[in-house]
XYZ file of C-alpha atoms in Angstrom:
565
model
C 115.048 114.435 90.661
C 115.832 117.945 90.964
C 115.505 118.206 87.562
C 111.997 117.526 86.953
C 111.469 120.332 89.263
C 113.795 123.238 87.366
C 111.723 122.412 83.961
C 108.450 122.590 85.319
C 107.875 125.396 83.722
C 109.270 123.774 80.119
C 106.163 121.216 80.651
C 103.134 123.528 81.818
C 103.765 125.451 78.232
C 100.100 125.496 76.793
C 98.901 122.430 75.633
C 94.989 123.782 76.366
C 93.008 121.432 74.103
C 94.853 118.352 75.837
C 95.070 119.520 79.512
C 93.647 116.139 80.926
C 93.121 112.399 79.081
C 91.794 113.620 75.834
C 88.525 112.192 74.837
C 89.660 110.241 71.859
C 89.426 106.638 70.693
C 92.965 106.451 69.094
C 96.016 107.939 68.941
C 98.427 107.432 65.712
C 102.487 108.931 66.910
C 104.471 109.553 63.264
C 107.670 110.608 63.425
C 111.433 109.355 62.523
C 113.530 106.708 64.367
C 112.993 108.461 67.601
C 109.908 108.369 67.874
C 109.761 104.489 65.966
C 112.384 103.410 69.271
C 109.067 104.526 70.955
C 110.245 104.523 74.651
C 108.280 108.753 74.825
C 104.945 106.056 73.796
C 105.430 103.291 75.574
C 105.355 105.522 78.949
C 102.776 107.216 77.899
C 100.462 104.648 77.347
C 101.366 102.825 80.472
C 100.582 105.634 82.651
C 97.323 106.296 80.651
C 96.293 102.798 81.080
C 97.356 102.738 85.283
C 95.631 105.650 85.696
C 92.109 104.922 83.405
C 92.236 101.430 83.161
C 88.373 101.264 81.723
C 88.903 104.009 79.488
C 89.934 102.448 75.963
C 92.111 104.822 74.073
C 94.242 102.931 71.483
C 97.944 103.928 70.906
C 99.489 103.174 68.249
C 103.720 103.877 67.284
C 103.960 103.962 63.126
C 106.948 106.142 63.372
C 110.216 105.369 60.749
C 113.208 105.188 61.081
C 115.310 108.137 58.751
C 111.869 109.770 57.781
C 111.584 113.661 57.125
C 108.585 115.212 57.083
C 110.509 117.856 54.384
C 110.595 115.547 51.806
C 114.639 116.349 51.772
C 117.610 113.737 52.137
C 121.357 114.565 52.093
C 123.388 112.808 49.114
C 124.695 109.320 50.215
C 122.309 108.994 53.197
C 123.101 105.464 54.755
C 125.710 104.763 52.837
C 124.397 105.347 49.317
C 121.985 102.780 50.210
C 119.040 104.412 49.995
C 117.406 108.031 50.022
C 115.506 108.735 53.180
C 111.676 108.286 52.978
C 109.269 111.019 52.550
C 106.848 110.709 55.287
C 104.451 112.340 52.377
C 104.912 109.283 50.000
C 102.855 106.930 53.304
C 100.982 109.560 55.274
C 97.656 109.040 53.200
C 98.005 105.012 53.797
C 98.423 106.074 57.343
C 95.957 107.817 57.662
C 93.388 105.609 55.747
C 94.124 102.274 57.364
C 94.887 103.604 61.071
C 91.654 106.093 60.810
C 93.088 108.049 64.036
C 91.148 110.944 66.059
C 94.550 112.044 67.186
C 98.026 112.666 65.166
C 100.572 113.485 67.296
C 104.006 114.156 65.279
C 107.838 114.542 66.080
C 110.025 115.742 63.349
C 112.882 117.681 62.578
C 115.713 115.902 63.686
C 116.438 114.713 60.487
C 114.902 117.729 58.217
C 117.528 119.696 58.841
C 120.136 117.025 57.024
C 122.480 118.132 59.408
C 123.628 120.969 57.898
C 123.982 124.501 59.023
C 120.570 126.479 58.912
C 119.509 127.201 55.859
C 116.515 128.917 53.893
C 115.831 126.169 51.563
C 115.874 123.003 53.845
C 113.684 125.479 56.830
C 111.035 126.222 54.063
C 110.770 122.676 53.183
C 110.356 121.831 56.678
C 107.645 124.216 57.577
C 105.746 123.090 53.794
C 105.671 120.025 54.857
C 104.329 120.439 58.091
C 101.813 122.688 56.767
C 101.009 120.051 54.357
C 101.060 117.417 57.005
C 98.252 119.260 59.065
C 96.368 119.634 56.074
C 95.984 116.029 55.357
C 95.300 115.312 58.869
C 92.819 117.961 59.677
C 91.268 115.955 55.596
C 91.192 112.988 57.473
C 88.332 114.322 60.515
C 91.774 113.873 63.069
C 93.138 116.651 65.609
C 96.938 117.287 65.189
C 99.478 117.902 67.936
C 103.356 118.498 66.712
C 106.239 117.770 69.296
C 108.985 119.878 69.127
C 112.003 118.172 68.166
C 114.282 116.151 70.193
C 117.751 118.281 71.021
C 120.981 117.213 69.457
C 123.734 116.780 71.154
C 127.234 117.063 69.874
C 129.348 116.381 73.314
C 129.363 112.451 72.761
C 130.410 112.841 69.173
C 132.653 115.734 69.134
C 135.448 113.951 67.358
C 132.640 113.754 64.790
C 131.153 116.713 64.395
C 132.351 119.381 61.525
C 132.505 123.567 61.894
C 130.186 126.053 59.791
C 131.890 126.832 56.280
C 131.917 123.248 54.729
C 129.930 122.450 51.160
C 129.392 119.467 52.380
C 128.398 117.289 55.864
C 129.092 113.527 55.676
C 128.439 114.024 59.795
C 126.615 116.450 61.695
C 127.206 120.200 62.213
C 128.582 121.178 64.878
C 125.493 123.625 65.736
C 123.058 121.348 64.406
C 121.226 121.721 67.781
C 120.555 125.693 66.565
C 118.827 124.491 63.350
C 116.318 122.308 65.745
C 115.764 125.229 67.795
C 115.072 127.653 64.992
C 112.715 124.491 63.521
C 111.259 124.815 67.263
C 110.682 128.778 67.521
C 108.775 128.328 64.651
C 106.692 125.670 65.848
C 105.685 127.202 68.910
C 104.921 130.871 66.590
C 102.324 128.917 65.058
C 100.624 128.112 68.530
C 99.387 131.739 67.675
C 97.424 130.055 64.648
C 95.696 127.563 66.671
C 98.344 124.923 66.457
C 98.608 122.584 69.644
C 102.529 122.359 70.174
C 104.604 120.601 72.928
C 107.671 121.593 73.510
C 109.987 118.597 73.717
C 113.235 120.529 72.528
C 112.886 123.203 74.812
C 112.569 120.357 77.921
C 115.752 117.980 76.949
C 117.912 121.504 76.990
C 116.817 122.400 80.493
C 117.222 118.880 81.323
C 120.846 118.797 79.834
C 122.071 122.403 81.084
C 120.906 120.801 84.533
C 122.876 117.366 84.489
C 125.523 119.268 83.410
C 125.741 121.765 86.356
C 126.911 118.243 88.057
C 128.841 116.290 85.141
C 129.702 118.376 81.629
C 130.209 115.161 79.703
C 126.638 114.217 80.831
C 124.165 113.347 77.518
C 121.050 111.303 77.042
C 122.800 109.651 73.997
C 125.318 108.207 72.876
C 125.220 108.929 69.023
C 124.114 112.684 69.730
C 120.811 112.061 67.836
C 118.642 109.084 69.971
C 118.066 109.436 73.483
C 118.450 106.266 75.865
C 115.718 105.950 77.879
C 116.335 108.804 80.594
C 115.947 111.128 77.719
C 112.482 109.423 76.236
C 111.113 110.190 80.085
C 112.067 113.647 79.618
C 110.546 113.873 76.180
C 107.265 111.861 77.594
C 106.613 114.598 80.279
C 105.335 117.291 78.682
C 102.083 114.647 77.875
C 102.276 113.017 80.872
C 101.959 115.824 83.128
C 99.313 117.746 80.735
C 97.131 114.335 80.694
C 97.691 113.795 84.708
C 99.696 110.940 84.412
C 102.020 110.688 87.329
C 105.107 107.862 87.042
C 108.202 107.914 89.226
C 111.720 108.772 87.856
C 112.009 106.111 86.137
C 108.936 106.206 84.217
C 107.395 103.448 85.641
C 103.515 104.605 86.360
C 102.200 105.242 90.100
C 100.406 102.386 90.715
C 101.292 99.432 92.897
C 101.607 97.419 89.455
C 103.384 99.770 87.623
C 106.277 98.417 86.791
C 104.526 94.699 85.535
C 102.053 97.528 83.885
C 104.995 99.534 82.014
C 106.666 95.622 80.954
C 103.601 94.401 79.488
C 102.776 98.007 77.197
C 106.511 97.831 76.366
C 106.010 94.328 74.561
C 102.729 95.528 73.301
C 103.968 98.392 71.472
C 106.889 96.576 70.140
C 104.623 93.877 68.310
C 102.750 96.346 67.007
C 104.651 98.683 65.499
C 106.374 96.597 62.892
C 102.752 95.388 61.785
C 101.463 98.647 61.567
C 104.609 99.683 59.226
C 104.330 96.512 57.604
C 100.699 96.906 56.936
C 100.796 100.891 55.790
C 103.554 100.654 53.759
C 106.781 102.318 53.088
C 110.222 102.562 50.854
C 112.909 101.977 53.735
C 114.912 99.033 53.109
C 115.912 97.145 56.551
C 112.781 97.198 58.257
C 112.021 94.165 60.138
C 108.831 92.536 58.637
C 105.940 92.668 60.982
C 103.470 89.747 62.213
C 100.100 89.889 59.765
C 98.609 93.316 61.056
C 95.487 90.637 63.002
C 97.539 88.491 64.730
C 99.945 91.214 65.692
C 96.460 93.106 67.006
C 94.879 89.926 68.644
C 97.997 89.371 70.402
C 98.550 92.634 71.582
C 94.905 92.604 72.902
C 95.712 90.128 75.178
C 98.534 92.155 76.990
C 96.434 95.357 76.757
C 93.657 93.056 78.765
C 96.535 91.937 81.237
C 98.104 95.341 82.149
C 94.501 96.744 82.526
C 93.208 94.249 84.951
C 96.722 95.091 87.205
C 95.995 98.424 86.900
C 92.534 97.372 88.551
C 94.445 95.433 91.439
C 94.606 98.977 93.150
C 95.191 96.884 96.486
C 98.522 98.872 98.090
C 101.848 97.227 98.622
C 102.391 96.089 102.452
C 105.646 98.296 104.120
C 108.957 96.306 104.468
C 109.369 95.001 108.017
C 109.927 96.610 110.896
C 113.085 97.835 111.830
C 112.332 98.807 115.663
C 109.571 100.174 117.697
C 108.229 104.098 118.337
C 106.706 104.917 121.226
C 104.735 101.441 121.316
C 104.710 101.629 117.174
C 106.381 99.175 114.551
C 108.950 101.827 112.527
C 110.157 101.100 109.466
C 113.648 102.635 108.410
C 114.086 102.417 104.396
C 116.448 103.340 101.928
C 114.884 105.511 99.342
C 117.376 106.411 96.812
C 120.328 106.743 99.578
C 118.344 108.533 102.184
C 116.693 107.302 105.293
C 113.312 107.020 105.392
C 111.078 106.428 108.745
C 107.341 105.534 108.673
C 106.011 104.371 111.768
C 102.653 102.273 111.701
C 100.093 102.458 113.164
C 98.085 99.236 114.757
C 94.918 100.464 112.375
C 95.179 102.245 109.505
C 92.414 104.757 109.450
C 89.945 104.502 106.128
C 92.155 106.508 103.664
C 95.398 105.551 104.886
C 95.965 109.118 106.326
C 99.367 110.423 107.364
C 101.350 113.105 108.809
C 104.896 113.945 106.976
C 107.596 115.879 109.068
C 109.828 117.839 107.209
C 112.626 118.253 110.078
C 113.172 117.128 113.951
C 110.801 114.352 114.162
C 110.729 112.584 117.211
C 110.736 116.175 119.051
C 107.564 116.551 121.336
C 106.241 113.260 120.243
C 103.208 113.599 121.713
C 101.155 114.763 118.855
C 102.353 111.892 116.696
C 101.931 108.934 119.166
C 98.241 110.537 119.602
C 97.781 110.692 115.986
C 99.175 107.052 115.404
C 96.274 106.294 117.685
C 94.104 107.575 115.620
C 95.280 105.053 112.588
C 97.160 107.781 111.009
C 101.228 107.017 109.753
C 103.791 109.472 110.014
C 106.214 110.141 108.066
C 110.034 111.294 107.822
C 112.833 112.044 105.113
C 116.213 112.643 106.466
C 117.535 115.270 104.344
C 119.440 117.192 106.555
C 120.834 120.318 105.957
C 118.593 121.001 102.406
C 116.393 123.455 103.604
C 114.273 122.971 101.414
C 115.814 124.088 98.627
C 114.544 122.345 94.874
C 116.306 119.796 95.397
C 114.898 118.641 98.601
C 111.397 119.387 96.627
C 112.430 117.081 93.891
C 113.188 114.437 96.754
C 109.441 114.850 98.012
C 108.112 114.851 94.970
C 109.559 110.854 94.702
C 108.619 110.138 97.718
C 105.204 111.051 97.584
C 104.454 108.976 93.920
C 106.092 106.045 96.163
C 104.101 106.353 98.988
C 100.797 107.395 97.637
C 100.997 105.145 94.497
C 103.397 102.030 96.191
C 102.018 101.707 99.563
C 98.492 103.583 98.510
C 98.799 106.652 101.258
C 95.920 109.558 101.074
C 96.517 111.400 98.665
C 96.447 114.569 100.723
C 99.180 114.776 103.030
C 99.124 116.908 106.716
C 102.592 118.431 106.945
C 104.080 119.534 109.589
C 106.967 122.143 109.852
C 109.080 122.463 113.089
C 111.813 125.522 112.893
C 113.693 125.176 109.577
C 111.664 122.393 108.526
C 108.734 125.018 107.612
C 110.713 125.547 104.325
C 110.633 122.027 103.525
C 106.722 121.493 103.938
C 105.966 125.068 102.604
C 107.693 124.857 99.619
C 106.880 121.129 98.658
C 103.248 122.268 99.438
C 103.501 125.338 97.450
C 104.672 123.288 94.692
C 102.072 120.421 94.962
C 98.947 122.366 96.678
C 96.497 119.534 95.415
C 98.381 116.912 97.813
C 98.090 119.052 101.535
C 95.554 118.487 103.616
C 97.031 121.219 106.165
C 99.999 122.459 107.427
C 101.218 122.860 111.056
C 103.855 125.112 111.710
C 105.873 125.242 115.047
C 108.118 128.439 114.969
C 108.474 127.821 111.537
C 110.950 129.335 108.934
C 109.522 130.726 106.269
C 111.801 133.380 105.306
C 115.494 132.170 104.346
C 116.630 135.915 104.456
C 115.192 135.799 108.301
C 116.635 132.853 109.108
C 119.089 131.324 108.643
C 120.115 135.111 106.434
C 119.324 137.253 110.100
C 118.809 140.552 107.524
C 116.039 141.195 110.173
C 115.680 141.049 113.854
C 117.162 137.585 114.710
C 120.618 136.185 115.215
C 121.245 134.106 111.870
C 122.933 131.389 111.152
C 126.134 131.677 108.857
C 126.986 128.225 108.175
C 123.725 127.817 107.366
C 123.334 130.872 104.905
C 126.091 129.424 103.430
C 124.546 126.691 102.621
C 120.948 128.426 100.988
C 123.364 130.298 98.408
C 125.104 127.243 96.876
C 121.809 124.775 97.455
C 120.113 127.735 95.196
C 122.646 128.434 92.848
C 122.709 132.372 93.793
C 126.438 133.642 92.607
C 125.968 136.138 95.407
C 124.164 137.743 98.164
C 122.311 140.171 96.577
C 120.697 137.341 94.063
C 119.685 135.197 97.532
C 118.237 138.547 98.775
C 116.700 139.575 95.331
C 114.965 135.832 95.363
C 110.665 135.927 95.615
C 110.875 132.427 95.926
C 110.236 132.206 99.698
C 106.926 130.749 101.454
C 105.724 134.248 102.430
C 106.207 135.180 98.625
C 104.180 132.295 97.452
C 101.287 131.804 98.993
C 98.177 132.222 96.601
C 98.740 128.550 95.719
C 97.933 127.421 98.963
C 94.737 129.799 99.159
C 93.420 128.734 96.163
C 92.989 125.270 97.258
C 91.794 126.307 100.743
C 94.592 124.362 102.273
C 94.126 125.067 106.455
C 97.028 126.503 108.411
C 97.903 126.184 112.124
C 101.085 128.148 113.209
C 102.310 127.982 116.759
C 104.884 130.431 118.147
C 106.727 132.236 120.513
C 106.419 136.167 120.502
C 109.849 136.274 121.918
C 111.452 134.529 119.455
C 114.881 135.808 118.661
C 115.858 133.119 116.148
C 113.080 132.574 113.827
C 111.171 136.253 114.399
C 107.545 135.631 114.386
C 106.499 139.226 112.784
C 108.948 137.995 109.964
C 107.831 134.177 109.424
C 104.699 133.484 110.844
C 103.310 136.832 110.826
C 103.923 137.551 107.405
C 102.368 134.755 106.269
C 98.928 135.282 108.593
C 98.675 138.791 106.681
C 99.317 137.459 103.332
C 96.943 134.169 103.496
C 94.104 135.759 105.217
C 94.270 139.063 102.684
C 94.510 135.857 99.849
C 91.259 134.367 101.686
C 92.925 131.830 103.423
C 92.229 130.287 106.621
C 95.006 130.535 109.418
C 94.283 129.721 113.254
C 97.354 131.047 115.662
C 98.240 130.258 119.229
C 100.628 132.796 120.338
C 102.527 131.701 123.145
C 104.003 134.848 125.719
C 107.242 135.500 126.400
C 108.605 132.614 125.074
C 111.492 132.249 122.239
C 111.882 129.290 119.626
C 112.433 126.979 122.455
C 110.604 124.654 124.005
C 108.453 123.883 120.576
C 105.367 123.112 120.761
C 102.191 122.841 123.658
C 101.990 121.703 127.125
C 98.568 120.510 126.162
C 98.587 119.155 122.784
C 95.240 118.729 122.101
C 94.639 121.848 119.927
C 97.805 120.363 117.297
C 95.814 117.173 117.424
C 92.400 118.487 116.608
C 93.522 120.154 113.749
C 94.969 117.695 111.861
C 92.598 114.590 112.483
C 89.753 117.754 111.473
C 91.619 118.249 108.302
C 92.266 114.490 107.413
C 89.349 112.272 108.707
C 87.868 113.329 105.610
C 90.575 113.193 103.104
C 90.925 109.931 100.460
């Protein structure tokens, strides 16, 4: 999960003319067996279809398998059985017969041959994309390229030859540099206008990032076609630039998802050997598709299925209870090895509203068991000693598709942050400032380098400091103290969506300082137009949390979710 969090920034690359569901009747994906294995499409369209499930936008998968879009093919491709195709020699029939509004193309994997970089093959390469776009923009349709997918020579390295050779009967070592210089050109032309997503750029980062864990890690076992981890990771660029959340295994948020996904997975299959069959093409092997009508009348039928589920919107009911809370059934669940606790209330309130903890719950209950009177659910993730870090964020991030999409929570959650806990909720928030209703902080942390780091006025925590330079990543000190990364760095998210904050605190606090937590971040927010209330509490350190009267915690949070969906 962490991953999906370090390559963030790999996804939000510009993809302007397609930031939300494009406004198109049909969608025609080209590309070379990768893209014809079509797991990228198949998510795609699920999502799409659990997310809009009365807006019609057709997707069809008439990618082949060994197709350049460079026209080239080494000498004794498959064998000597056959050249590969020319995706020039079909595009026209493509384009004719499938009459898209939308080309969206993946090549280069293959245009390369699998040689070392070279002048000739590259040129060919970018001529035939340039040619491609030509035909496309002929045919009244909007073009989108995809990077291409990374290669990966760890799972064949007994395979794999060095630079120097005349010939390759298997890969280049380096092949992976030829799709990256195929790549930087790609995203140059973004300069011209071109819409480009880059796919390459987000299977490295995910790669470097399993590998931090396990160096033999790969999304494939042939070094050329990922398995389906690696289609998710190739899907994501589209699926967050079209809003299209799924969990981490693709599946869409939606308490049908999964039935959803199934049903657009058989759909896609049918049709993509009819559409081949129909357009034509010189590839010996193919599997003959159905008659392109039935294949269409019978994938209409699933398409109607999976889009009346995605209407059954109705949420999931929690497992059973495991115990009681103060009077409240609680429900302890394992999500992905950690302990969960959501405790019920006897009425939801309209919305499904709920309070998540980030650490000590069960600590001066008496705002919850208030709250839970008021139909709202609270919420807890054990994830003890993470502090926050992007990992724990990654965690959230889960946890919030399941709840929000599974069990159908608000989609605004009230957070609240209790000592070190106020780096869990501040960074998920900062991270997801769209989803927070408000935060309430009690002597919160917001500052690793004041606590648990003590570089300022309070004691520190070593074991704990410890623990924010490996959960990080810093290789020393300096790089944890260098790092803008902190809650009172990072606020302007947070402002911009007007999110409320409610900090309590002792001014005697010699733990968590308040003048270097919670009163950096009252200067920062309000100076970013943000709205902050404070209750100061005198003389008194970062114990006992919380207020003898509770009423003002209360307030704030049924005031900042009674009107949240």
């Amino acid at each position: 999960m962490r991953l999906f969090v370090l390559i963030a920034a790999v996804f939000s690359l510009a993809i302007s003319s397609y930031a939300g569901l494009p406004d198109v009747k049909r969608i025609v994906f080209v590309g070379d067996s990768i893209t014809y294995g079509g797991g990228y499409i198949e998510f795609i369209e699920a999502a799409m279809i659990a997310a809009h499930p009365d807006q019609v936008v057709e997707v069809l998968n008439i990618g082949l398998p060994s197709e350049t879009v460079s026209g080239l093919s080494e000498d004794g491709h498959a064998g000597g059985k056959f050249p590969r195709p020319d995706l020039h020699e079909r595009l026209d029939r493509v384009l004719a017969k499938s009459k898209p509004n939308l080309v969206i193309a993946c090549y280069g994997m293959n245009d390369g041959i699998y040689y070392p970089l070279g002048e000739e093959r590259f040129a060919a390469y970018r001529a035939g994309m340039e040619k491609l776009r030509e035909k496309v923009a002929a045919a009244g349709a909007a073009m989108l390229h995809l990077t291409p997918a990374a290669f990966d020579p760890i799972p064949i390295k007994a395979k794999v030859l060095p630079a120097g050779l005349d010939a390759y009967p298997t890969p280049y070592e380096g092949y992976d540099e030829v799709l990256s210089a195929y790549t930087d050109w790609l995203i140059s032309r973004r300069a011209d206008g071109w819409d480009v997503v880059d796919v390459h750029g987000a299977m490295k980062a995910a790669l470097a990032e399993h590998r931090r864990t396990d160096p033999a890690f790969s999304f494939s076992k042939d070094g050329i076609h990922p398995n389906s981890e690696g289609h998710l990771v190739m899907a994501h660029p589209l699926l967050d630039a079209w809003e299209l959340p799924v969990d981490d295994q693709g599946v869409p948020v939606h308490p049908q998802g999964a039935a959803i996904l199934k049903l657009i997975q058989e759909k896609q299959r049918l049709l993509k050997d009819a559409w081949l069959s129909e357009t034509g093409h010189k590839r010996p092997g193919m599997k003959q598709g159905l008659p392109l009508a039935e294949a269409q009348a019978k994938a209409a039928k699933l398409d109607a299925e999976a889009r009346t589920l995605a209407r059954q919107t109705t949420a999931s009911a929690l497992p059973p209870a495991t115990g009681d809370w103060n009077g409240y059934a609680k429900h302890d669940i394992d999500f992905h090895g950690k302990k969960l606790t959501i405790v019920e209330p006897k009425q939801a309130a309209p919305g499904i509203p709920w309070v998540w903890h980030g650490e000590f719950f069960g600590h001066k209950p008496a705002p919850d068991i208030a709250l839970l009177g008021k139909g709202l659910h609270i919420v807890y993730l054990s994830l003890p000693n993470m502090l926050g870090c992007p990992d724990a964020v990654a965690q959230w991030n889960a946890l919030y598709l399941e709840l929000t999409g599974k069990y159908g929570f608000g989609k605004k959650a009230a957070l609240v942050g209790l000592s070190r806990g106020g780096l869990y909720c501040y960074n998920w928030a900062e991270a997801n400032p769209d989803k927070v209703a408000c935060i309430y902080g009690d002597a919160p942390v917001c500052d690793f380098k004041s606590w648990p780091g003590g570089k300022g006025k309070g004691k520190g925590d070593p074991t704990n400091w410890g623990y924010v330079q490996k959960l990080w990543g810093f290789k020393s000190e300096e790089e944890a103290m260098a790092y803008t990364g902190n809650p009172v760095d990072n606020l302007a998210p947070l402002a911009a969506e007007h999110v409320p904050l409610l900090h309590v605190y002792g001014d005697a606090d010699d733990v968590v300082p308040w003048d270097e937590n919670t009163g950096l971040i009252a200067e920062r927010y309000k100076a970013l137009g943000g709205t902050m209330e404070l209750i100061a509490k005198p003389g008194v350190g970062h114990h006992p949390h919380g207020l003898d009267d509770s009423t003002p915690i209360i307030d704030f949070i049924l005031k900042h979710t009674s009107a949240v969906e």
